[in-house]
Amino acid sequence: MTVQELKDVAAPVPVPVRPGVAPWVFHDGALVPFAEVGLPLTTQALQYGTGVFEGIRAYAVAGRPGELSIFRAHDHYERFLRSCRLLRIDVKHTAEELVERTFDLLRRNAVAHDTYLRPIAYKLGLLPGTPPGVRLTGLSESVSITAFTLGAYTPPGGIRCAISSWSRPRSSAIPVQAKVTGGYVNSALAVEEARAAGHDDAILLNDRGQVAEASTANVFALRDGHLITPPPSADLLPGITRDTVRVLAEAMGVETRERDLQVPDLLTADEVFLTGTGVGITPVVAVAGRPVGDGAPGPLTTRIVEAYDRTVRGAGDPRHDHWLTIVPIERG
Ligand SMILES: Cc1ncc(COP(=O)(O)O)c(C=O)c1O
């Protein structure tokens, strides 16, 4: 390889600002224009999937235009830091500091509508003396938070899920309880297969044939008046929305039991829904081509969707307001 070729592969790739991306990002300790952040093609995380990320939402607060509420920001950043520890990424910020930087980011971008936040920490390049190859140490690292405009993207009338032929990897192979970038090839393969067969999303089983989770969401089933969701030992990411639903359902007098779920449990459930920061609470109206219940979002699912929407926008039970970080946006 010539010197010029080497320079070319190491040169940052110019990134065009794409619609929906807020103009400022938090990158390596400072707020910088999105378009100025480029990644060398040699980025370790690009080559080997050695990054971790979070998905956080900030919602327009009900009845208070110009205010956003970041939902369970602290919990998301605690999970982010746990994922970082697993990949030996030293973020040098506490969860509280990351919440504050996110607050600054939203104010700098002056976005007052529903926004998706994407913190990501990743392995960048070889430190002097480190030989090339797959590794977690001897590497530089980078941390950034990008903001995107993003409203609800799943249809309120519910989605149809396939049972994937791709299984969720065992946590002893890829730790699915951390949001490791490389692990998401599993979700991508499953979603692709499901959509090609005319479904909207995929439910993945673990290698013991039990229900694990959907491509980027947890699964709940309603049977005999209580909710069932698989336990973390079923090889899934125990979502923050999953925990939120447990609390909201409890307030409605509906208990959530963690137990292993089999495919027939889903096929015979009264209601099924998915939970995740991205999808929110999404009714599942068909599993493997069969209608769930009468094939429409069920009454409990509908109540939980409404309670969740009120809660994230600061119009729910005030006992849950500690989940919200309110950001007053100055329009200029
Ligand atoms: C694989 C997977 N499972 C579950 C979830 C739901 O997690 P949360 O509710 O914390 O967004 C997500 C989304 O982040 C995910 O990617």
PDB file of N, CA, C and O in Angstrom, residues 268-323:
ATOM      1  N   THR A 268     -51.768 -18.590  21.873  1.00  0.00           N
ATOM      2  CA  THR A 268     -53.038 -18.726  22.608  1.00  0.00           C
ATOM      3  C   THR A 268     -53.250 -17.583  23.607  1.00  0.00           C
ATOM      4  O   THR A 268     -54.174 -17.644  24.420  1.00  0.00           O
ATOM      5  N   ALA A 269     -52.398 -16.556  23.547  1.00  0.00           N
ATOM      6  CA  ALA A 269     -52.525 -15.440  24.499  1.00  0.00           C
ATOM      7  C   ALA A 269     -53.745 -14.592  24.148  1.00  0.00           C
ATOM      8  O   ALA A 269     -54.178 -14.551  22.996  1.00  0.00           O
ATOM      9  N   ASP A 270     -54.278 -13.899  25.162  1.00  0.00           N
ATOM     10  CA  ASP A 270     -55.394 -12.977  24.902  1.00  0.00           C
ATOM     11  C   ASP A 270     -54.884 -11.713  24.210  1.00  0.00           C
ATOM     12  O   ASP A 270     -55.559 -11.133  23.373  1.00  0.00           O
ATOM     13  N   GLU A 271     -53.693 -11.273  24.645  1.00  0.00           N
ATOM     14  CA  GLU A 271     -53.098 -10.078  24.043  1.00  0.00           C
ATOM     15  C   GLU A 271     -51.586 -10.275  24.031  1.00  0.00           C
ATOM     16  O   GLU A 271     -51.033 -10.952  24.906  1.00  0.00           O
ATOM     17  N   VAL A 272     -50.932  -9.668  23.051  1.00  0.00           N
ATOM     18  CA  VAL A 272     -49.466  -9.669  23.000  1.00  0.00           C
ATOM     19  C   VAL A 272     -49.042  -8.254  22.624  1.00  0.00           C
ATOM     20  O   VAL A 272     -49.698  -7.607  21.804  1.00  0.00           O
ATOM     21  N   PHE A 273     -47.983  -7.768  23.268  1.00  0.00           N
ATOM     22  CA  PHE A 273     -47.444  -6.470  22.829  1.00  0.00           C
ATOM     23  C   PHE A 273     -45.935  -6.445  23.036  1.00  0.00           C
ATOM     24  O   PHE A 273     -45.371  -7.270  23.759  1.00  0.00           O
ATOM     25  N   LEU A 274     -45.300  -5.490  22.339  1.00  0.00           N
ATOM     26  CA  LEU A 274     -43.855  -5.299  22.443  1.00  0.00           C
ATOM     27  C   LEU A 274     -43.580  -4.007  23.200  1.00  0.00           C
ATOM     28  O   LEU A 274     -44.389  -3.071  23.141  1.00  0.00           O
ATOM     29  N   THR A 275     -42.446  -3.969  23.884  1.00  0.00           N
ATOM     30  CA  THR A 275     -42.055  -2.756  24.598  1.00  0.00           C
ATOM     31  C   THR A 275     -40.610  -2.398  24.266  1.00  0.00           C
ATOM     32  O   THR A 275     -39.743  -3.267  24.236  1.00  0.00           O
ATOM     33  N   GLY A 276     -40.374  -1.129  24.016  1.00  0.00           N
ATOM     34  CA  GLY A 276     -39.010  -0.668  23.761  1.00  0.00           C
ATOM     35  C   GLY A 276     -39.020   0.835  23.597  1.00  0.00           C
ATOM     36  O   GLY A 276     -40.055   1.422  23.266  1.00  0.00           O
ATOM     37  N   THR A 277     -37.879   1.454  23.808  1.00  0.00           N
ATOM     38  CA  THR A 277     -37.803   2.910  23.676  1.00  0.00           C
ATOM     39  C   THR A 277     -38.214   3.339  22.271  1.00  0.00           C
ATOM     40  O   THR A 277     -38.937   4.310  22.095  1.00  0.00           O
ATOM     41  N   GLY A 278     -37.742   2.611  21.274  1.00  0.00           N
ATOM     42  CA  GLY A 278     -38.079   2.960  19.896  1.00  0.00           C
ATOM     43  C   GLY A 278     -39.542   2.713  19.597  1.00  0.00           C
ATOM     44  O   GLY A 278     -40.271   3.615  19.174  1.00  0.00           O
ATOM     45  N   VAL A 279     -40.003   1.485  19.825  1.00  0.00           N
ATOM     46  CA  VAL A 279     -41.371   1.099  19.426  1.00  0.00           C
ATOM     47  C   VAL A 279     -42.423   1.537  20.444  1.00  0.00           C
ATOM     48  O   VAL A 279     -43.618   1.461  20.162  1.00  0.00           O
ATOM     49  N   GLY A 280     -41.991   2.011  21.602  1.00  0.00           N
ATOM     50  CA  GLY A 280     -42.955   2.340  22.666  1.00  0.00           C
ATOM     51  C   GLY A 280     -43.664   1.064  23.091  1.00  0.00           C
ATOM     52  O   GLY A 280     -43.045   0.019  23.297  1.00  0.00           O
ATOM     53  N   ILE A 281     -44.990   1.156  23.214  1.00  0.00           N
ATOM     54  CA  ILE A 281     -45.781  -0.055  23.476  1.00  0.00           C
ATOM     55  C   ILE A 281     -46.501  -0.344  22.166  1.00  0.00           C
ATOM     56  O   ILE A 281     -47.360   0.437  21.745  1.00  0.00           O
ATOM     57  N   THR A 282     -46.172  -1.431  21.522  1.00  0.00           N
ATOM     58  CA  THR A 282     -46.753  -1.743  20.208  1.00  0.00           C
ATOM     59  C   THR A 282     -47.577  -3.019  20.284  1.00  0.00           C
ATOM     60  O   THR A 282     -47.043  -4.094  20.589  1.00  0.00           O
ATOM     61  N   PRO A 283     -48.878  -2.912  20.012  1.00  0.00           N
ATOM     62  CA  PRO A 283     -49.702  -4.126  20.016  1.00  0.00           C
ATOM     63  C   PRO A 283     -49.239  -5.087  18.919  1.00  0.00           C
ATOM     64  O   PRO A 283     -48.881  -4.657  17.822  1.00  0.00           O
ATOM     65  N   VAL A 284     -49.239  -6.375  19.235  1.00  0.00           N
ATOM     66  CA  VAL A 284     -48.960  -7.408  18.230  1.00  0.00           C
ATOM     67  C   VAL A 284     -50.298  -8.053  17.916  1.00  0.00           C
ATOM     68  O   VAL A 284     -50.935  -8.626  18.798  1.00  0.00           O
ATOM     69  N   VAL A 285     -50.740  -7.925  16.654  1.00  0.00           N
ATOM     70  CA  VAL A 285     -52.078  -8.420  16.307  1.00  0.00           C
ATOM     71  C   VAL A 285     -52.021  -9.772  15.602  1.00  0.00           C
ATOM     72  O   VAL A 285     -53.059 -10.408  15.399  1.00  0.00           O
ATOM     73  N   ALA A 286     -50.807 -10.192  15.224  1.00  0.00           N
ATOM     74  CA  ALA A 286     -50.671 -11.531  14.636  1.00  0.00           C
ATOM     75  C   ALA A 286     -49.290 -12.080  14.965  1.00  0.00           C
ATOM     76  O   ALA A 286     -48.305 -11.338  15.000  1.00  0.00           O
ATOM     77  N   VAL A 287     -49.247 -13.375  15.258  1.00  0.00           N
ATOM     78  CA  VAL A 287     -47.971 -14.061  15.491  1.00  0.00           C
ATOM     79  C   VAL A 287     -47.933 -15.264  14.560  1.00  0.00           C
ATOM     80  O   VAL A 287     -48.883 -16.070  14.538  1.00  0.00           O
ATOM     81  N   ALA A 288     -46.861 -15.339  13.782  1.00  0.00           N
ATOM     82  CA  ALA A 288     -46.681 -16.463  12.838  1.00  0.00           C
ATOM     83  C   ALA A 288     -47.906 -16.632  11.936  1.00  0.00           C
ATOM     84  O   ALA A 288     -48.323 -17.760  11.661  1.00  0.00           O
ATOM     85  N   GLY A 289     -48.491 -15.508  11.538  1.00  0.00           N
ATOM     86  CA  GLY A 289     -49.614 -15.557  10.600  1.00  0.00           C
ATOM     87  C   GLY A 289     -50.961 -15.843  11.235  1.00  0.00           C
ATOM     88  O   GLY A 289     -51.973 -15.910  10.540  1.00  0.00           O
ATOM     89  N   ARG A 290     -51.001 -15.999  12.578  1.00  0.00           N
ATOM     90  CA  ARG A 290     -52.295 -16.254  13.246  1.00  0.00           C
ATOM     91  C   ARG A 290     -52.704 -15.031  14.044  1.00  0.00           C
ATOM     92  O   ARG A 290     -51.860 -14.432  14.718  1.00  0.00           O
ATOM     93  N   PRO A 291     -53.995 -14.668  14.026  1.00  0.00           N
ATOM     94  CA  PRO A 291     -54.411 -13.500  14.803  1.00  0.00           C
ATOM     95  C   PRO A 291     -54.222 -13.727  16.309  1.00  0.00           C
ATOM     96  O   PRO A 291     -54.431 -14.834  16.798  1.00  0.00           O
ATOM     97  N   VAL A 292     -53.794 -12.677  17.004  1.00  0.00           N
ATOM     98  CA  VAL A 292     -53.752 -12.730  18.476  1.00  0.00           C
ATOM     99  C   VAL A 292     -55.112 -12.252  18.966  1.00  0.00           C
ATOM    100  O   VAL A 292     -55.569 -11.178  18.558  1.00  0.00           O
ATOM    101  N   GLY A 293     -55.771 -13.013  19.808  1.00  0.00           N
ATOM    102  CA  GLY A 293     -57.130 -12.656  20.262  1.00  0.00           C
ATOM    103  C   GLY A 293     -58.021 -12.523  19.045  1.00  0.00           C
ATOM    104  O   GLY A 293     -58.045 -13.399  18.174  1.00  0.00           O
ATOM    105  N   ASP A 294     -58.702 -11.346  18.953  1.00  0.00           N
ATOM    106  CA  ASP A 294     -59.564 -11.160  17.776  1.00  0.00           C
ATOM    107  C   ASP A 294     -58.849 -10.393  16.665  1.00  0.00           C
ATOM    108  O   ASP A 294     -59.487  -9.854  15.759  1.00  0.00           O
ATOM    109  N   GLY A 295     -57.523 -10.300  16.764  1.00  0.00           N
ATOM    110  CA  GLY A 295     -56.745  -9.697  15.673  1.00  0.00           C
ATOM    111  C   GLY A 295     -56.694  -8.174  15.717  1.00  0.00           C
ATOM    112  O   GLY A 295     -56.273  -7.544  14.741  1.00  0.00           O
ATOM    113  N   ALA A 296     -57.090  -7.590  16.849  1.00  0.00           N
ATOM    114  CA  ALA A 296     -57.008  -6.124  17.022  1.00  0.00           C
ATOM    115  C   ALA A 296     -56.333  -5.850  18.359  1.00  0.00           C
ATOM    116  O   ALA A 296     -56.324  -6.738  19.229  1.00  0.00           O
ATOM    117  N   PRO A 297     -55.764  -4.644  18.566  1.00  0.00           N
ATOM    118  CA  PRO A 297     -55.144  -4.350  19.866  1.00  0.00           C
ATOM    119  C   PRO A 297     -56.129  -4.605  21.006  1.00  0.00           C
ATOM    120  O   PRO A 297     -57.276  -4.162  20.948  1.00  0.00           O
ATOM    121  N   GLY A 298     -55.689  -5.314  22.022  1.00  0.00           N
ATOM    122  CA  GLY A 298     -56.580  -5.695  23.123  1.00  0.00           C
ATOM    123  C   GLY A 298     -56.809  -4.549  24.097  1.00  0.00           C
ATOM    124  O   GLY A 298     -56.066  -3.564  24.098  1.00  0.00           O
ATOM    125  N   PRO A 299     -57.838  -4.672  24.963  1.00  0.00           N
ATOM    126  CA  PRO A 299     -58.171  -3.568  25.876  1.00  0.00           C
ATOM    127  C   PRO A 299     -57.064  -3.239  26.873  1.00  0.00           C
ATOM    128  O   PRO A 299     -56.816  -2.060  27.148  1.00  0.00           O
ATOM    129  N   LEU A 300     -56.383  -4.250  27.424  1.00  0.00           N
ATOM    130  CA  LEU A 300     -55.317  -3.915  28.387  1.00  0.00           C
ATOM    131  C   LEU A 300     -54.159  -3.243  27.655  1.00  0.00           C
ATOM    132  O   LEU A 300     -53.607  -2.242  28.127  1.00  0.00           O
ATOM    133  N   THR A 301     -53.795  -3.772  26.492  1.00  0.00           N
ATOM    134  CA  THR A 301     -52.714  -3.163  25.714  1.00  0.00           C
ATOM    135  C   THR A 301     -53.035  -1.693  25.454  1.00  0.00           C
ATOM    136  O   THR A 301     -52.189  -0.810  25.640  1.00  0.00           O
ATOM    137  N   THR A 302     -54.280  -1.427  25.064  1.00  0.00           N
ATOM    138  CA  THR A 302     -54.684  -0.049  24.752  1.00  0.00           C
ATOM    139  C   THR A 302     -54.560   0.840  25.989  1.00  0.00           C
ATOM    140  O   THR A 302     -54.058   1.968  25.911  1.00  0.00           O
ATOM    141  N   ARG A 303     -54.944   0.316  27.149  1.00  0.00           N
ATOM    142  CA  ARG A 303     -54.815   1.118  28.387  1.00  0.00           C
ATOM    143  C   ARG A 303     -53.353   1.385  28.705  1.00  0.00           C
ATOM    144  O   ARG A 303     -52.972   2.470  29.144  1.00  0.00           O
ATOM    145  N   ILE A 304     -52.520   0.376  28.477  1.00  0.00           N
ATOM    146  CA  ILE A 304     -51.094   0.549  28.784  1.00  0.00           C
ATOM    147  C   ILE A 304     -50.452   1.535  27.793  1.00  0.00           C
ATOM    148  O   ILE A 304     -49.651   2.382  28.192  1.00  0.00           O
ATOM    149  N   VAL A 305     -50.844   1.454  26.529  1.00  0.00           N
ATOM    150  CA  VAL A 305     -50.331   2.419  25.528  1.00  0.00           C
ATOM    151  C   VAL A 305     -50.661   3.833  26.000  1.00  0.00           C
ATOM    152  O   VAL A 305     -49.811   4.729  26.007  1.00  0.00           O
ATOM    153  N   GLU A 306     -51.909   4.045  26.437  1.00  0.00           N
ATOM    154  CA  GLU A 306     -52.342   5.396  26.843  1.00  0.00           C
ATOM    155  C   GLU A 306     -51.606   5.849  28.102  1.00  0.00           C
ATOM    156  O   GLU A 306     -51.143   6.982  28.189  1.00  0.00           O
ATOM    157  N   ALA A 307     -51.480   4.939  29.070  1.00  0.00           N
ATOM    158  CA  ALA A 307     -50.800   5.302  30.325  1.00  0.00           C
ATOM    159  C   ALA A 307     -49.328   5.632  30.053  1.00  0.00           C
ATOM    160  O   ALA A 307     -48.771   6.573  30.620  1.00  0.00           O
ATOM    161  N   TYR A 308     -48.707   4.866  29.159  1.00  0.00           N
ATOM    162  CA  TYR A 308     -47.296   5.096  28.828  1.00  0.00           C
ATOM    163  C   TYR A 308     -47.139   6.465  28.168  1.00  0.00           C
ATOM    164  O   TYR A 308     -46.262   7.250  28.526  1.00  0.00           O
ATOM    165  N   ASP A 309     -48.037   6.755  27.208  1.00  0.00           N
ATOM    166  CA  ASP A 309     -47.944   8.025  26.486  1.00  0.00           C
ATOM    167  C   ASP A 309     -48.110   9.203  27.448  1.00  0.00           C
ATOM    168  O   ASP A 309     -47.382  10.191  27.370  1.00  0.00           O
ATOM    169  N   ARG A 310     -49.059   9.064  28.374  1.00  0.00           N
ATOM    170  CA  ARG A 310     -49.245  10.153  29.354  1.00  0.00           C
ATOM    171  C   ARG A 310     -48.011  10.283  30.234  1.00  0.00           C
ATOM    172  O   ARG A 310     -47.529  11.375  30.494  1.00  0.00           O
ATOM    173  N   THR A 311     -47.472   9.142  30.677  1.00  0.00           N
ATOM    174  CA  THR A 311     -46.342   9.158  31.618  1.00  0.00           C
ATOM    175  C   THR A 311     -45.122   9.834  30.999  1.00  0.00           C
ATOM    176  O   THR A 311     -44.503  10.701  31.613  1.00  0.00           O
ATOM    177  N   VAL A 312     -44.762   9.433  29.758  1.00  0.00           N
ATOM    178  CA  VAL A 312     -43.531   9.966  29.151  1.00  0.00           C
ATOM    179  C   VAL A 312     -43.657  11.459  28.848  1.00  0.00           C
ATOM    180  O   VAL A 312     -42.652  12.162  28.735  1.00  0.00           O
ATOM    181  N   ARG A 313     -44.905  11.950  28.735  1.00  0.00           N
ATOM    182  CA  ARG A 313     -45.110  13.367  28.414  1.00  0.00           C
ATOM    183  C   ARG A 313     -45.466  14.192  29.658  1.00  0.00           C
ATOM    184  O   ARG A 313     -45.966  15.311  29.552  1.00  0.00           O
ATOM    185  N   GLY A 314     -45.219  13.611  30.834  1.00  0.00           N
ATOM    186  CA  GLY A 314     -45.408  14.367  32.072  1.00  0.00           C
ATOM    187  C   GLY A 314     -46.864  14.563  32.445  1.00  0.00           C
ATOM    188  O   GLY A 314     -47.182  15.461  33.228  1.00  0.00           O
ATOM    189  N   ALA A 315     -47.765  13.746  31.893  1.00  0.00           N
ATOM    190  CA  ALA A 315     -49.188  13.909  32.205  1.00  0.00           C
ATOM    191  C   ALA A 315     -49.737  12.646  32.858  1.00  0.00           C
ATOM    192  O   ALA A 315     -50.941  12.398  32.828  1.00  0.00           O
ATOM    193  N   GLY A 316     -48.839  11.847  33.421  1.00  0.00           N
ATOM    194  CA  GLY A 316     -49.275  10.605  34.065  1.00  0.00           C
ATOM    195  C   GLY A 316     -49.347  10.778  35.571  1.00  0.00           C
ATOM    196  O   GLY A 316     -49.486  11.901  36.084  1.00  0.00           O
ATOM    197  N   ASP A 317     -49.237   9.667  36.277  1.00  0.00           N
ATOM    198  CA  ASP A 317     -49.240   9.678  37.738  1.00  0.00           C
ATOM    199  C   ASP A 317     -48.010  10.460  38.226  1.00  0.00           C
ATOM    200  O   ASP A 317     -46.876  10.106  37.881  1.00  0.00           O
ATOM    201  N   PRO A 318     -48.239  11.529  39.020  1.00  0.00           N
ATOM    202  CA  PRO A 318     -47.091  12.348  39.468  1.00  0.00           C
ATOM    203  C   PRO A 318     -46.034  11.536  40.222  1.00  0.00           C
ATOM    204  O   PRO A 318     -44.865  11.942  40.285  1.00  0.00           O
ATOM    205  N   ARG A 319     -46.421  10.359  40.744  1.00  0.00           N
ATOM    206  CA  ARG A 319     -45.415   9.531  41.441  1.00  0.00           C
ATOM    207  C   ARG A 319     -44.320   9.052  40.483  1.00  0.00           C
ATOM    208  O   ARG A 319     -43.276   8.586  40.917  1.00  0.00           O
ATOM    209  N   HIS A 320     -44.585   9.157  39.166  1.00  0.00           N
ATOM    210  CA  HIS A 320     -43.592   8.706  38.192  1.00  0.00           C
ATOM    211  C   HIS A 320     -42.804   9.855  37.572  1.00  0.00           C
ATOM    212  O   HIS A 320     -42.004   9.631  36.670  1.00  0.00           O
ATOM    213  N   ASP A 321     -43.026  11.064  38.094  1.00  0.00           N
ATOM    214  CA  ASP A 321     -42.338  12.213  37.495  1.00  0.00           C
ATOM    215  C   ASP A 321     -40.819  12.146  37.695  1.00  0.00           C
ATOM    216  O   ASP A 321     -40.079  12.824  36.983  1.00  0.00           O
ATOM    217  N   HIS A 322     -40.359  11.326  38.663  1.00  0.00           N
ATOM    218  CA  HIS A 322     -38.905  11.211  38.843  1.00  0.00           C
ATOM    219  C   HIS A 322     -38.245  10.532  37.642  1.00  0.00           C
ATOM    220  O   HIS A 322     -37.028  10.554  37.501  1.00  0.00           O
ATOM    221  N   TRP A 323     -39.056   9.927  36.762  1.00  0.00           N
ATOM    222  CA  TRP A 323     -38.500   9.309  35.547  1.00  0.00           C
ATOM    223  C   TRP A 323     -38.160  10.361  34.476  1.00  0.00           C
ATOM    224  O   TRP A 323     -37.563  10.041  33.465  1.00  0.00           O
TER     225      TRP A 323
END
